[in-house]
mmCIF file of C-alpha atoms in Angstrom:
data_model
loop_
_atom_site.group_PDB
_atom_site.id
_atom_site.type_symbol
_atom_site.label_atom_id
_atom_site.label_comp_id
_atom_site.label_asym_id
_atom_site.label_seq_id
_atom_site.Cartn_x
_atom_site.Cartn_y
_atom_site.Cartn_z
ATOM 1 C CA UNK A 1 13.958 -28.585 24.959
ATOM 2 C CA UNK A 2 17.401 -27.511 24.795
ATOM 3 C CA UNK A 3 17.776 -24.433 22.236
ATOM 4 C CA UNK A 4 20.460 -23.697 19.800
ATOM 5 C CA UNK A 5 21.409 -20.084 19.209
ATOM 6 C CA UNK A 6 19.399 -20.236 16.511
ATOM 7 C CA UNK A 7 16.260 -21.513 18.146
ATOM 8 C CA UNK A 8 13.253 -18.561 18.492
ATOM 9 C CA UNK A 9 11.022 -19.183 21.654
ATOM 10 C CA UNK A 10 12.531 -22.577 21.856
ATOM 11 C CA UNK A 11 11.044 -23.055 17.524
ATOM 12 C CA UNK A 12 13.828 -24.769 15.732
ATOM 13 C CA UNK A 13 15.101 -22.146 12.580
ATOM 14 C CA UNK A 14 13.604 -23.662 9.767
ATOM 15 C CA UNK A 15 9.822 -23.960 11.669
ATOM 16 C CA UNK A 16 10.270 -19.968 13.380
ATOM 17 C CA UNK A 17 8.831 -18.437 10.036
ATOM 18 C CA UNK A 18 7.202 -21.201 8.907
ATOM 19 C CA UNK A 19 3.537 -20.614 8.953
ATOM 20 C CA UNK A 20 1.341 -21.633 11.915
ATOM 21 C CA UNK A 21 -0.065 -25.109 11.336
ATOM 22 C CA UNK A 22 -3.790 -25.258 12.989
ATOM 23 C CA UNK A 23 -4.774 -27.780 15.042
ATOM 24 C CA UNK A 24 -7.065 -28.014 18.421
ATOM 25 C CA UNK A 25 -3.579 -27.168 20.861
ATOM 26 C CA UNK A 26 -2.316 -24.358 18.182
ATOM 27 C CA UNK A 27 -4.925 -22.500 16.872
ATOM 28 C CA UNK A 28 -7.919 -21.215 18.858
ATOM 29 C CA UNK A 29 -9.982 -17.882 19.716
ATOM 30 C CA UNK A 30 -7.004 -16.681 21.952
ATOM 31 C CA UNK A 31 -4.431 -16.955 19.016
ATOM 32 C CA UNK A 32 -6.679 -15.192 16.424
ATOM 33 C CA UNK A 33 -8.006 -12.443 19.023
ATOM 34 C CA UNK A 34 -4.353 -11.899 19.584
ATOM 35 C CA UNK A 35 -3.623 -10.971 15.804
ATOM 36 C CA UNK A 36 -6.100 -8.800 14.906
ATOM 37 C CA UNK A 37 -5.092 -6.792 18.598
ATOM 38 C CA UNK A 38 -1.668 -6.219 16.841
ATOM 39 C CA UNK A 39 -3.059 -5.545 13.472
ATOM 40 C CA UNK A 40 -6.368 -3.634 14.031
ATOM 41 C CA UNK A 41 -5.842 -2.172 17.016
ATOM 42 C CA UNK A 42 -8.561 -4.522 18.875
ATOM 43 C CA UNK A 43 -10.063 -7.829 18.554
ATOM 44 C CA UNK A 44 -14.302 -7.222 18.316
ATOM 45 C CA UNK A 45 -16.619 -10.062 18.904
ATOM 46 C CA UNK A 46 -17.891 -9.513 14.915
ATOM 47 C CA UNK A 47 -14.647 -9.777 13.410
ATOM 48 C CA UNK A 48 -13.527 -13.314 16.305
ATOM 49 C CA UNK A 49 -16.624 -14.357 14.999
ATOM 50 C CA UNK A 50 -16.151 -13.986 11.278
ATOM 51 C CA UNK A 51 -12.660 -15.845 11.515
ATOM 52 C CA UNK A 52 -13.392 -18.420 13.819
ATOM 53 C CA UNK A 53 -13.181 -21.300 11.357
ATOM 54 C CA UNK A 54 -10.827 -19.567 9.060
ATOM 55 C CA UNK A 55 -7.431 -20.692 8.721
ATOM 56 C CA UNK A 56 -4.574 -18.328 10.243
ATOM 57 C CA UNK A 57 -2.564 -17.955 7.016
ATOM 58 C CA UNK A 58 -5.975 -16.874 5.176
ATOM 59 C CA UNK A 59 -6.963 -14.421 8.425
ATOM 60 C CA UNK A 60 -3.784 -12.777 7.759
ATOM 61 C CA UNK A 61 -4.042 -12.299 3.851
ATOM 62 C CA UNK A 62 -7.383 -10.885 4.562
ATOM 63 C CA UNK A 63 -6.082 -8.730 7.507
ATOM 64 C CA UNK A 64 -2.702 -7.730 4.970
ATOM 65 C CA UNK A 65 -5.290 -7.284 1.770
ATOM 66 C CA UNK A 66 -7.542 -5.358 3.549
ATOM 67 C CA UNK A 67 -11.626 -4.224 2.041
ATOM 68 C CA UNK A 68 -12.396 -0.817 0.309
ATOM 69 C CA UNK A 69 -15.942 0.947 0.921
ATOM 70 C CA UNK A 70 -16.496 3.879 -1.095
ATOM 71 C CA UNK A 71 -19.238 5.272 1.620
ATOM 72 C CA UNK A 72 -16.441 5.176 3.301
ATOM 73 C CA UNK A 73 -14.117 6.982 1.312
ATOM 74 C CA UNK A 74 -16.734 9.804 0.397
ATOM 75 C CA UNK A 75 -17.088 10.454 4.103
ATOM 76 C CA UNK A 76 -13.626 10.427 4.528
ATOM 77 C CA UNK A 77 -13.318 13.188 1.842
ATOM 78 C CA UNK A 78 -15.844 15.024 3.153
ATOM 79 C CA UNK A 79 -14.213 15.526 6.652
ATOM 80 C CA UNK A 80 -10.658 16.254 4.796
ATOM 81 C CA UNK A 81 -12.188 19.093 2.809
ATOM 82 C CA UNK A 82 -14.001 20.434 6.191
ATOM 83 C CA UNK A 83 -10.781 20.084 8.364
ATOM 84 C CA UNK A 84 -8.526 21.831 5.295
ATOM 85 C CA UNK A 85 -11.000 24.624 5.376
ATOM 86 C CA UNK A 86 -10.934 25.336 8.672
ATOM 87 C CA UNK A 87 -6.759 25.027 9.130
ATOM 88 C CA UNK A 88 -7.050 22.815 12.528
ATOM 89 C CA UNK A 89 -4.662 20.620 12.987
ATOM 90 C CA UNK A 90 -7.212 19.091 15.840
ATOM 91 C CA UNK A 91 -9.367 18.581 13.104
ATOM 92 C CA UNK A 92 -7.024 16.549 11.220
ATOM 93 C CA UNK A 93 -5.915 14.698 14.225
ATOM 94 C CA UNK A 94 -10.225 13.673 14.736
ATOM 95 C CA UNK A 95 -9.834 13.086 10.701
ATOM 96 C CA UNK A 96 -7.305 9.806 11.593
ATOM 97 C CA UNK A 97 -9.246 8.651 14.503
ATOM 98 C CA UNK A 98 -11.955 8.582 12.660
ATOM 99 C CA UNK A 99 -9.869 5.973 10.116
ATOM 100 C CA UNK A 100 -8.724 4.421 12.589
ATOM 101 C CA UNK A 101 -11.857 3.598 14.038
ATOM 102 C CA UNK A 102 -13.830 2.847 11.232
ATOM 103 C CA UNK A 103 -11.606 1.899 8.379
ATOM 104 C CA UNK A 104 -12.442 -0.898 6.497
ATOM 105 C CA UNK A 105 -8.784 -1.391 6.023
ATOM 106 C CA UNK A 106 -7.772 -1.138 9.627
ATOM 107 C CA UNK A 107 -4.023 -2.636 9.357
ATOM 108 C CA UNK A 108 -2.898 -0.253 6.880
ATOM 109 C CA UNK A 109 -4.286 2.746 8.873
ATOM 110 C CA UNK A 110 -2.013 0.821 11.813
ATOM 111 C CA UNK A 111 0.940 0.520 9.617
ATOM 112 C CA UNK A 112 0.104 4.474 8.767
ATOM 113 C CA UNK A 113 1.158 5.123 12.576
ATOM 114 C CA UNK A 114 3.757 2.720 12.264
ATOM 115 C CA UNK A 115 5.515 5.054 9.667
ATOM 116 C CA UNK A 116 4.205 8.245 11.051
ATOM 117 C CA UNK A 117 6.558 6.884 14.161
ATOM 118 C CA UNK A 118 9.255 6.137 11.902
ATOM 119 C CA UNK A 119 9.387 9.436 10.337
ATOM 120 C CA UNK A 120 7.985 11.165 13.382
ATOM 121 C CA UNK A 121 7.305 14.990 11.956
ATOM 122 C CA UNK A 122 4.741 17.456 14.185
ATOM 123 C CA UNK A 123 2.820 20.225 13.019
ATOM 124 C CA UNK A 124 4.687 22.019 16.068
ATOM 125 C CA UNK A 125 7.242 23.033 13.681
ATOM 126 C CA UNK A 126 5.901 22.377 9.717
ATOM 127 C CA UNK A 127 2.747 24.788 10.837
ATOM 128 C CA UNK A 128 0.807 23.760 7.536
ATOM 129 C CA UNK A 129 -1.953 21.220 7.945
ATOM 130 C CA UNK A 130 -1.940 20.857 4.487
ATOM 131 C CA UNK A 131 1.474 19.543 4.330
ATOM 132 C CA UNK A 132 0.506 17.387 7.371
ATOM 133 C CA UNK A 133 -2.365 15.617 5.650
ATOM 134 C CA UNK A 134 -0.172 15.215 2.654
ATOM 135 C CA UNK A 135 2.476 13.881 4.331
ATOM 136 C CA UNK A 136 -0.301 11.415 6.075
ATOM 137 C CA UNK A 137 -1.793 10.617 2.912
ATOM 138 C CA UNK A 138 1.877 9.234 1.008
ATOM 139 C CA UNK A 139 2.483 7.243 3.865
ATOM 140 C CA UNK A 140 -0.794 5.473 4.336
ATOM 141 C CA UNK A 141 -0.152 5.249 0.214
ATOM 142 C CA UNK A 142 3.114 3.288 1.042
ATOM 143 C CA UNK A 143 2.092 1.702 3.922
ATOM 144 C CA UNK A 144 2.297 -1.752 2.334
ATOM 145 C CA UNK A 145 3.860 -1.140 -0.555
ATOM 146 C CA UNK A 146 7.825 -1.368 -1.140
ATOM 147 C CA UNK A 147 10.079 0.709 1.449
ATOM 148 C CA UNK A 148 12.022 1.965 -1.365
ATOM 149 C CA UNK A 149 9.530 4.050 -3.113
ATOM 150 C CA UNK A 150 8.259 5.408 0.525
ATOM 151 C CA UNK A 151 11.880 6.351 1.438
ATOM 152 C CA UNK A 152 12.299 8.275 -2.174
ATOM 153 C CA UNK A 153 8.671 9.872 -1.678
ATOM 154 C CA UNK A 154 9.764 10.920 1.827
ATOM 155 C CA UNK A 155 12.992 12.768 1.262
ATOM 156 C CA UNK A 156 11.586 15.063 -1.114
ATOM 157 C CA UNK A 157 8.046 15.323 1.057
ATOM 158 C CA UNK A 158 7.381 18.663 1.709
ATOM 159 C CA UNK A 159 6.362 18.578 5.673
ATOM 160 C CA UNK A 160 9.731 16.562 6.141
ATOM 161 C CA UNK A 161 11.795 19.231 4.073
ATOM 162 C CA UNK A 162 10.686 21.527 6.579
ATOM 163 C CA UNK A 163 10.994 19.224 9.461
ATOM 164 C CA UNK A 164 14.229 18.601 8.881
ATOM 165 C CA UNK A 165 15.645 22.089 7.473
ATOM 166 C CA UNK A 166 16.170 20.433 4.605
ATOM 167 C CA UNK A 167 14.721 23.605 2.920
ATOM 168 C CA UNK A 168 17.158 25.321 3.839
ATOM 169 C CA UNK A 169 19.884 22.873 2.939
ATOM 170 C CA UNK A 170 22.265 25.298 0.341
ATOM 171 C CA UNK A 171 25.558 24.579 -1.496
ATOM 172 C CA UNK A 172 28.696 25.798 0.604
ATOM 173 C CA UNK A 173 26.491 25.445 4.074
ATOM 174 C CA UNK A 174 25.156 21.987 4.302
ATOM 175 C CA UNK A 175 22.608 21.409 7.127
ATOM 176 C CA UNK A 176 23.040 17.887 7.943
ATOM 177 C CA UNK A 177 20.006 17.059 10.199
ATOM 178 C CA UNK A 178 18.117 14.912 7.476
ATOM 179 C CA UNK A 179 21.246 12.931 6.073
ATOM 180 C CA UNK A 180 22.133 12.215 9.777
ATOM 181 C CA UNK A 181 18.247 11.237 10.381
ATOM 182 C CA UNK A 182 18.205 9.264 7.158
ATOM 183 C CA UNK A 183 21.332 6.685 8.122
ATOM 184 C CA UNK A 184 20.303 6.541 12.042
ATOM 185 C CA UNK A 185 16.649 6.576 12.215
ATOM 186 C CA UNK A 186 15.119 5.604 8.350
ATOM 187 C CA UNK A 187 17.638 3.279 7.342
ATOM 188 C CA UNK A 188 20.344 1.933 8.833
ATOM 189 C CA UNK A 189 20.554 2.328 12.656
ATOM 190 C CA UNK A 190 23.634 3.519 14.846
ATOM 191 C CA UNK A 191 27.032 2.194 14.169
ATOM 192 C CA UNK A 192 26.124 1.568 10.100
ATOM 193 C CA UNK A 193 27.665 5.180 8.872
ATOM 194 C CA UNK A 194 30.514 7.312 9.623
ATOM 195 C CA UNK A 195 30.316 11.147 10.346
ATOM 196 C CA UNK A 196 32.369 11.559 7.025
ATOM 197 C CA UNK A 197 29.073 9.566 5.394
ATOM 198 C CA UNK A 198 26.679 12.235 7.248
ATOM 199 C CA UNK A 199 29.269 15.642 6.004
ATOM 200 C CA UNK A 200 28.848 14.078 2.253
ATOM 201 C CA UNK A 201 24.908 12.970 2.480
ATOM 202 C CA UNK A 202 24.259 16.516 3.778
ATOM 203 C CA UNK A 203 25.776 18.266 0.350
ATOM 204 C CA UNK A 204 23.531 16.040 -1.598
ATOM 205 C CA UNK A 205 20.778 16.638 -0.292
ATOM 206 C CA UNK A 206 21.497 20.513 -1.004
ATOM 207 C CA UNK A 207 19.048 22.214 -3.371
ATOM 208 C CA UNK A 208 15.672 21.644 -2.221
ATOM 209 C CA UNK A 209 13.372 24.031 -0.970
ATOM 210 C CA UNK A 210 8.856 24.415 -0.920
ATOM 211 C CA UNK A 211 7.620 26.670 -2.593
ATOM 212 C CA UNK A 212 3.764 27.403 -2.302
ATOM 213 C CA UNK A 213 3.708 24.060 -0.863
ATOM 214 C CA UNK A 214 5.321 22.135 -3.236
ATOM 215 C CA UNK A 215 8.884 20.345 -3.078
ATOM 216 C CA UNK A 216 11.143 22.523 -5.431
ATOM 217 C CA UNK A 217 14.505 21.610 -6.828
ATOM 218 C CA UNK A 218 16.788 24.741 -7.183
ATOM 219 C CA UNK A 219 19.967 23.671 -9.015
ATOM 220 C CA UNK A 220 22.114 26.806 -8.526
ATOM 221 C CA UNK A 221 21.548 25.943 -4.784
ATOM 222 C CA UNK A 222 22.760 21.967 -5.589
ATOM 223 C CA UNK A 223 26.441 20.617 -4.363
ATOM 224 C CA UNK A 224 26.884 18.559 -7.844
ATOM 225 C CA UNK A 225 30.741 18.195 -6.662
ATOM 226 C CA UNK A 226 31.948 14.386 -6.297
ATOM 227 C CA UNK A 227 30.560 13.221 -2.846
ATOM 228 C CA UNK A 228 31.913 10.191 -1.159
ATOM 229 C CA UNK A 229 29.005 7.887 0.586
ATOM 230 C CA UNK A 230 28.894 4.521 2.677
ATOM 231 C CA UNK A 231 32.296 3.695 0.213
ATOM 232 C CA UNK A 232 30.505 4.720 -3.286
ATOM 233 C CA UNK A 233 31.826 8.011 -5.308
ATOM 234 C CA UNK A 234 30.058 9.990 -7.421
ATOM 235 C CA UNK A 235 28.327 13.636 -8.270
ATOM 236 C CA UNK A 236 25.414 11.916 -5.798
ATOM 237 C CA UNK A 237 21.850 13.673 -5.360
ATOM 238 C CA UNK A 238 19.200 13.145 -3.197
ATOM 239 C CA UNK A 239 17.969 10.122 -4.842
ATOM 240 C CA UNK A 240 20.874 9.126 -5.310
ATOM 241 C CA UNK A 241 22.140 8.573 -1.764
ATOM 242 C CA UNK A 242 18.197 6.961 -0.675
ATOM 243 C CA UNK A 243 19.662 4.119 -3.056
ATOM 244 C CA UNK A 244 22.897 3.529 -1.536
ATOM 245 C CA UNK A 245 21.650 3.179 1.881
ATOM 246 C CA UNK A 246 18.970 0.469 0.599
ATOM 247 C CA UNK A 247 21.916 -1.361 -0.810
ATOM 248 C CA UNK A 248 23.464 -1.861 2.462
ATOM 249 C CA UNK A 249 22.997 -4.992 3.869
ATOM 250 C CA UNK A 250 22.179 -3.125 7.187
ATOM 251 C CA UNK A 251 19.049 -1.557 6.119
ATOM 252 C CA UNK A 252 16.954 -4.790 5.928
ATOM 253 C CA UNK A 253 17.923 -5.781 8.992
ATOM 254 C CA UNK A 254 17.391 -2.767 10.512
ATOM 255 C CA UNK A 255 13.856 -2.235 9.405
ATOM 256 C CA UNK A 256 13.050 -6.423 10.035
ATOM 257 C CA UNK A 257 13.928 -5.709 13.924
ATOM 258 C CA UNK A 258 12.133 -2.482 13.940
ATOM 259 C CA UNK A 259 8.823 -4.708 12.914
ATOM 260 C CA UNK A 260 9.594 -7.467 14.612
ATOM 261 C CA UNK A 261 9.460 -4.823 17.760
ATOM 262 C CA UNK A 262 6.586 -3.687 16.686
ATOM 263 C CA UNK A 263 4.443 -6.349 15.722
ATOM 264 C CA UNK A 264 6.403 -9.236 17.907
ATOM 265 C CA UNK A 265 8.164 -8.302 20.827
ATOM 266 C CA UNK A 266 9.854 -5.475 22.031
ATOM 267 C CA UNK A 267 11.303 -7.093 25.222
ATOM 268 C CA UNK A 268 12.910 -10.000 23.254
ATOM 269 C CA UNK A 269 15.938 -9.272 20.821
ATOM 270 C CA UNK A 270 16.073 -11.501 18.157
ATOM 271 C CA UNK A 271 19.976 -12.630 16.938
ATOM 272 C CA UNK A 272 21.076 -11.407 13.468
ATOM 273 C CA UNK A 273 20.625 -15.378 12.524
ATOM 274 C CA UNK A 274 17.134 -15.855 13.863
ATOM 275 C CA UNK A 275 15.933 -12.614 11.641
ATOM 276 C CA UNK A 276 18.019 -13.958 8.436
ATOM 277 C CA UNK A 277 15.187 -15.517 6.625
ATOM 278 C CA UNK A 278 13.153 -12.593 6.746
ATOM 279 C CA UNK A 279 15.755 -9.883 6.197
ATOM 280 C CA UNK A 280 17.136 -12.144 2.866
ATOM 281 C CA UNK A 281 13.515 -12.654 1.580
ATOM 282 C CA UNK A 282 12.723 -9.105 2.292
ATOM 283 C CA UNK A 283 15.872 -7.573 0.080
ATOM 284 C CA UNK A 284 15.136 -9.859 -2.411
ATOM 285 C CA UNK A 285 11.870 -8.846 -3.083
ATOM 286 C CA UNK A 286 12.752 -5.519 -3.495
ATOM 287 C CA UNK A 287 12.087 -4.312 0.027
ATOM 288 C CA UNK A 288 8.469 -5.380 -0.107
ATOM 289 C CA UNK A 289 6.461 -4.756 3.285
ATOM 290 C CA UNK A 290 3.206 -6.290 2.611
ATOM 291 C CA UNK A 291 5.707 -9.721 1.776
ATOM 292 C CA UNK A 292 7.413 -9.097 5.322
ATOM 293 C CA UNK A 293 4.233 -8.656 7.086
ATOM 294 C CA UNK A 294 2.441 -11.718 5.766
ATOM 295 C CA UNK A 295 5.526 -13.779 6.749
ATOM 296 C CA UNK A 296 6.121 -12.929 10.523
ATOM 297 C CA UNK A 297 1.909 -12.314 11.444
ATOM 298 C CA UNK A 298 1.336 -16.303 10.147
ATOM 299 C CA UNK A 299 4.690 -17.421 11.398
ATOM 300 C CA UNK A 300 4.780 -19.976 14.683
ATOM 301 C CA UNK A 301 6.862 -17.130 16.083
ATOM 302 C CA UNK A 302 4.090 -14.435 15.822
ATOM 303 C CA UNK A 303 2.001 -17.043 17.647
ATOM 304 C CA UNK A 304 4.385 -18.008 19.913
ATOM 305 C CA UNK A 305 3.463 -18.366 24.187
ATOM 306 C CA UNK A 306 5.735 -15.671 24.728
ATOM 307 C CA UNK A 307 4.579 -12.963 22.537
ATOM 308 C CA UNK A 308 0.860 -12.718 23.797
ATOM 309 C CA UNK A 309 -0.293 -10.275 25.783
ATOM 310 C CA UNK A 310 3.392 -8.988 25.832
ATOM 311 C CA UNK A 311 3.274 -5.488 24.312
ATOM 312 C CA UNK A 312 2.608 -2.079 25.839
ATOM 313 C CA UNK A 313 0.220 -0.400 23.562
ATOM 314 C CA UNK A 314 0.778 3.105 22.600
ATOM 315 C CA UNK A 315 -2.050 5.501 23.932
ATOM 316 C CA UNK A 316 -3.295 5.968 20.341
ATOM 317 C CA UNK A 317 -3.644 2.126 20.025
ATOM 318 C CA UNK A 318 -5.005 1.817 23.807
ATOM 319 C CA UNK A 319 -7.688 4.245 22.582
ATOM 320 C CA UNK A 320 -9.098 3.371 19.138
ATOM 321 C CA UNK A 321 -8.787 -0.601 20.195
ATOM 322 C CA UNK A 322 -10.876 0.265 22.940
ATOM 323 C CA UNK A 323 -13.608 2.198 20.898
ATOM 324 C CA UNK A 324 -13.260 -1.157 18.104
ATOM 325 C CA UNK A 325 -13.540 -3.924 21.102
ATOM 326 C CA UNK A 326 -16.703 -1.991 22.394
ATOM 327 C CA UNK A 327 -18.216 -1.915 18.534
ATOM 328 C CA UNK A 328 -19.628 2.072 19.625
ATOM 329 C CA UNK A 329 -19.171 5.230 17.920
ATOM 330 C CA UNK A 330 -15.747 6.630 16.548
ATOM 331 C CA UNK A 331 -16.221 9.910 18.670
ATOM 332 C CA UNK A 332 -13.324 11.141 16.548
ATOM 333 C CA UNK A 333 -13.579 14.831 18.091
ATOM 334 C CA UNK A 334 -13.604 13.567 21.525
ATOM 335 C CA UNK A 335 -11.226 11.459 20.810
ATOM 336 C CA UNK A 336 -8.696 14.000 19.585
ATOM 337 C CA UNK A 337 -9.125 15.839 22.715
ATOM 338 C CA UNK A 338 -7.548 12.652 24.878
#
């Protein structure tokens, strides 16, 4: 057929995030095996089976909903408290495979490692495993919740304070690594802020440090002079600036291509038209990601010809779909040693 530049693996724009219509030549076990390998980390023979005669839309709202299991949950406890004890970050990496493995929630432990990319940290430098699980913990809170409150809860998250230096961050000798992080890699991309937007970010996000753990404000270490920001003026703070960069038009559509990546294809770059629908309906609903997610994994696009079988998996995915298409044992401690 002969494509228009807004065409999306030849779909026509108003069918590309539509959602998939089944019928015998678009639906079938291929299609729904392919979903749950991009949103559970592996398509078992159980879950095909359970599916089978469901309809993709529903699949997906079950997939984006998710189950709860309070066995589960205790035994998840139970290896938190063990791993705390002993102070092993190894144990707390098993702790995750383990979720991973066996959650009955399995897409929002695989949007967990979508943000734990996003806002890549490493024990290598925080050196508290309690701050680590912490810092897993709010995002797998977030995970599917709105990217506003995640962004907020992150700035002032203790393990990233220290990641970043931001503990260090003083009135009179800015450090600048988070604001420049925050504007290129958590919000709006390269080419979206100035270096004059990164100099003013950095003074207010002055006056933080931990303490015993905890994120501490200190205000005789704050900058609460008049700071100029992506073209706004004002005695900003921390939370202050995390709100101007989700009013910028370029932070939906940065985060929409960073899913689409994810979730769609990372070979294929999407025009800014083709991603309009789901960047305006995705600002408009307050920045909600369990919206977002439901739209692209039932859209025609999502089940496109093109997109199967497309993606390179990430050796954590390669892994725990492997141990989830064979139906065995987590193995979380042998795991963690891979």
């Amino acid at each position: 057929m002969n494509g228009t530049s807004s065409d999306l693996f030849g779909l026509e724009a108003d069918r590309a995030w539509e959602p998939l219509f089944p019928t015998a030549t678009t639906w079938n076990a291929a299609k729904l095996a392919h979903l749950l390998r991009r949103t559970e980390f592996g398509a078992p023979r159980a879950r095909v089976d359970l599916f089978r005669l469901v309809p993709p839309v529903e699949i997906v709202d079950e997939v984006v909903t998710g189950a709860e299991d309070r066995r589960f949950d205790e035994d998840v406890d139970r290896l938190r408290e063990t791993a705390l004890a002993r102070g092993d970050v190894r144990s707390l990496q098993a702790l995750w495979l383990y979720r991973m493995t066996n959650s009955p929630h399995p897409f929002r432990e695989r949007m967990t490692l979508f943000w734990h990319d996003h806002f890549a940290t490493s024990h290598a430098k925080v050196g508290d495993v309690r701050l680590m699980q912490r810092q897993n913990e709010l995002l797998r809170r977030h995970a599917l919740g709105h990217f506003g409150e995640l962004l907020q809860e992150v700035t002032r998250d203790p393990a990233m304070l220290v990641w970043l230096d931001s503990d260090t961050n003083r009135v009179g000798r800015p450090n600048e690594n988070y604001a420049r992080e925050i504007f290129e890699l958590f919000g709006l991309g390269i080419g979206n802020y100035s270096e004059a937007d990164v100099l003013e970010a950095a003074r207010a996000f002055t006056g933080w440090d931990v303490h015993e753990g905890e994120a501490r404000f200190r205000p005789e270490f704050f900058d609460d002079g008049e700071k100029t920001v992506l073209g706004r003026t004002g005695r900003w703070g921390a939370g202050d600036v995390v709100r101007i960069v989700l009013e910028q038009p370029a932070c939906g559509r940065f985060l929409v291509r960073k899913l689409f990546a994810e979730f769609v294809s990372e070979t294929h770059r999407p025009t800014d038209e083709q991603l309009e629908p789901l960047v305006d309906g995705f600002r408009v609903r307050n920045y909600d990601v369990a919206w977002l997610m439901r739209t692209i994994l039932s859209s025609w696009t999502f089940f496109a010809d093109e997109v199967a079988r497309q993606r390179v998996k990430s050796p954590v995915e390669l892994v725990v779909g492997t141990v989830r298409e064979l139906e065995g044992p987590a193995g979380p401690l042998r795991l963690a040693e891979l």
